[in-house]
Coordinates of N, CA and C in Angstrom, one line a residue:
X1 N 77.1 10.8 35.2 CA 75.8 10.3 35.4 C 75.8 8.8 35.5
X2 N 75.1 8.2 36.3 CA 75.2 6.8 36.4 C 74.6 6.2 35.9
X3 N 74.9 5.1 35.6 CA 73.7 4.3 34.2 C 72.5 4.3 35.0
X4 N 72.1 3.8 36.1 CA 70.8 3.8 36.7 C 69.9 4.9 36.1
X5 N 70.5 5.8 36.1 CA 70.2 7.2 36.1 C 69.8 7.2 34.2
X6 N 71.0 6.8 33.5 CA 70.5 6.9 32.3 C 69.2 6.1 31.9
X7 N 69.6 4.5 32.2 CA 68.4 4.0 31.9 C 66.8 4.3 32.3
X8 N 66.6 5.4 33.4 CA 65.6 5.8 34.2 C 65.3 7.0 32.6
X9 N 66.2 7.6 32.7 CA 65.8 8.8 31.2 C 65.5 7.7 30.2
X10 N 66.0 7.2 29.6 CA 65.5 6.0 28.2 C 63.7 5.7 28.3
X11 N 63.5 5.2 29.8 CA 62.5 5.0 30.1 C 61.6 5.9 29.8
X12 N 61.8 6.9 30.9 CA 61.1 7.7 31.1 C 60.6 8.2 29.1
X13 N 61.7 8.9 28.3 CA 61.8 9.0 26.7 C 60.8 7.5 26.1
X14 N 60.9 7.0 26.5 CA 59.8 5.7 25.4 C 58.8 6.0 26.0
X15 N 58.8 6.2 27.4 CA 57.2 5.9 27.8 C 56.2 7.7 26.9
X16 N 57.4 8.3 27.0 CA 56.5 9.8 26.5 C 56.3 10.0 25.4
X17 N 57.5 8.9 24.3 CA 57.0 8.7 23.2 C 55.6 7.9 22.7
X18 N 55.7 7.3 23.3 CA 54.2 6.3 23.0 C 53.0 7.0 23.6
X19 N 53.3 7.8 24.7 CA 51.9 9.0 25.0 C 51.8 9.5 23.9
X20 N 52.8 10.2 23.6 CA 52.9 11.2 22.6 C 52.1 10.3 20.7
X21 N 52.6 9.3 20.5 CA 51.9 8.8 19.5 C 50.7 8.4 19.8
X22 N 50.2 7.8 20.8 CA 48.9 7.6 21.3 C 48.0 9.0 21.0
X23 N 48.5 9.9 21.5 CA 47.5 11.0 21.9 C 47.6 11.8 20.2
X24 N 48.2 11.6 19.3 CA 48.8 11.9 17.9 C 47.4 11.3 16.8
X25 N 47.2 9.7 17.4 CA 46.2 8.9 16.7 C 45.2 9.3 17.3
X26 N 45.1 9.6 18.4 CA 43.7 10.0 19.0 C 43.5 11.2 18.0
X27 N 44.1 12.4 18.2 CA 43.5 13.5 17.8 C 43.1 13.3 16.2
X28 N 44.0 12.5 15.7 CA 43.3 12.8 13.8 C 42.2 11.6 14.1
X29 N 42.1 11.0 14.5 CA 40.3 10.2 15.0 C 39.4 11.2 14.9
X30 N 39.8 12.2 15.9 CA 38.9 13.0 16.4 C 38.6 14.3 15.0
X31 N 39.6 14.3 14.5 CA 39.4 15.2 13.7 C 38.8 14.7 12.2
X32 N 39.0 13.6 12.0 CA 37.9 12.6 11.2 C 36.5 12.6 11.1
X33 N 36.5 12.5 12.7 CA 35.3 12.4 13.1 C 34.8 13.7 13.1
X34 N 35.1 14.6 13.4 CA 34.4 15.9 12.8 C 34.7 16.6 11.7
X35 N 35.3 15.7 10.8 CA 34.9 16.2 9.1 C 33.4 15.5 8.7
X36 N 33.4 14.1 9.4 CA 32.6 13.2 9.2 C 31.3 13.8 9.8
X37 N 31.0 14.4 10.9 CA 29.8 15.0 11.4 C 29.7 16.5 10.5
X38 N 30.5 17.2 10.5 CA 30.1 18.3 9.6 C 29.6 17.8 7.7
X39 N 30.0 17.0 7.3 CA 29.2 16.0 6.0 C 28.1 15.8 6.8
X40 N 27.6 15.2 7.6 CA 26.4 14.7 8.3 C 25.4 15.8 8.1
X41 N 25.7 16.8 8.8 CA 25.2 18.2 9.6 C 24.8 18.9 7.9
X42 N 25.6 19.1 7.1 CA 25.3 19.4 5.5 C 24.3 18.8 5.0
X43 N 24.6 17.5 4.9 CA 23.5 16.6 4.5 C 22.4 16.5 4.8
X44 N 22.2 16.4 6.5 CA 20.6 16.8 6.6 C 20.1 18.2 6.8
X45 N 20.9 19.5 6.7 CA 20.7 20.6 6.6 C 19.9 20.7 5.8
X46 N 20.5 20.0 4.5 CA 20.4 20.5 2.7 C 18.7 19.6 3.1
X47 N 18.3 18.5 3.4 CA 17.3 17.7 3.6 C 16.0 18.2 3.8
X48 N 16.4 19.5 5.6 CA 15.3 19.8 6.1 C 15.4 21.0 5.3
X49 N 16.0 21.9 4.6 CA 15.2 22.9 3.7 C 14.7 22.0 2.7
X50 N 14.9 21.0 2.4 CA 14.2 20.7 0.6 C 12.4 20.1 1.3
X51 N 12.8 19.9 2.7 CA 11.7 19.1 3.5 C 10.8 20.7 3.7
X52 N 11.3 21.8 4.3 CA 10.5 22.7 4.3 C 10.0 23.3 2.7
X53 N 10.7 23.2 2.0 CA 9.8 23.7 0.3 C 9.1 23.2 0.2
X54 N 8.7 21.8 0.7 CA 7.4 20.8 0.1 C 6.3 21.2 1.2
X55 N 6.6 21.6 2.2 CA 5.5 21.8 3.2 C 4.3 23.2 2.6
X56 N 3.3 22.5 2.6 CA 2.1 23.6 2.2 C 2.2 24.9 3.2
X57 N 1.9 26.2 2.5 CA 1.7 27.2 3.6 C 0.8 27.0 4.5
X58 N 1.0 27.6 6.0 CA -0.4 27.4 7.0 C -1.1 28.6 6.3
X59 N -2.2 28.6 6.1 CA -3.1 29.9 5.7 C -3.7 29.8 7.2
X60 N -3.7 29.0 8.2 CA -4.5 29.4 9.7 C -3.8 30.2 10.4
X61 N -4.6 31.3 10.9 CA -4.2 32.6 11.2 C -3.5 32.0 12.7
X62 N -2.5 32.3 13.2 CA -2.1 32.3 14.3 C -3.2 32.9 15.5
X63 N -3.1 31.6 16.6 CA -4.1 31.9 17.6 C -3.9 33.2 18.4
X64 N -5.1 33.9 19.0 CA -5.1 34.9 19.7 C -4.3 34.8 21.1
X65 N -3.8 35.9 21.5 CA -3.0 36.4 22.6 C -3.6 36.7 23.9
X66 N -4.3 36.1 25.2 CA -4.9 36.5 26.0 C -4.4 37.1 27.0

């Protein structure tokens, strides 16, 4: 194999290493970020029921169907 040839693999191996860590950091971002939205999504879940207990019942009868 001729060096040309090896140094083209070396290359080629760091460049797919650094995709490969790139794309490594990306995904636990991403997966952060949807621990971080699912807390969110709980939080105001837990909100809008505590928000619907306080709401008075409608006693007005639902309008008629023509």
């Amino acid at each position: 194999m001729g060096n040309d040839r090896f140094e083209e693999l070396e290359t080629k191996i760091a460049f797919q290493e650094d995709v490969i860590q790139k794309l490594d950091d990306a995904l636990a971002s991403q997966q952060q970020q949807i621990m971080d939205l699912q807390i969110q999504l709980k939080h105001v879940t837990s909100q809008l029921k505590t928000l619907e207990t306080q709401l008075p019942d409608s006693a007005e009868p639902p309008p008629p169907h023509y």
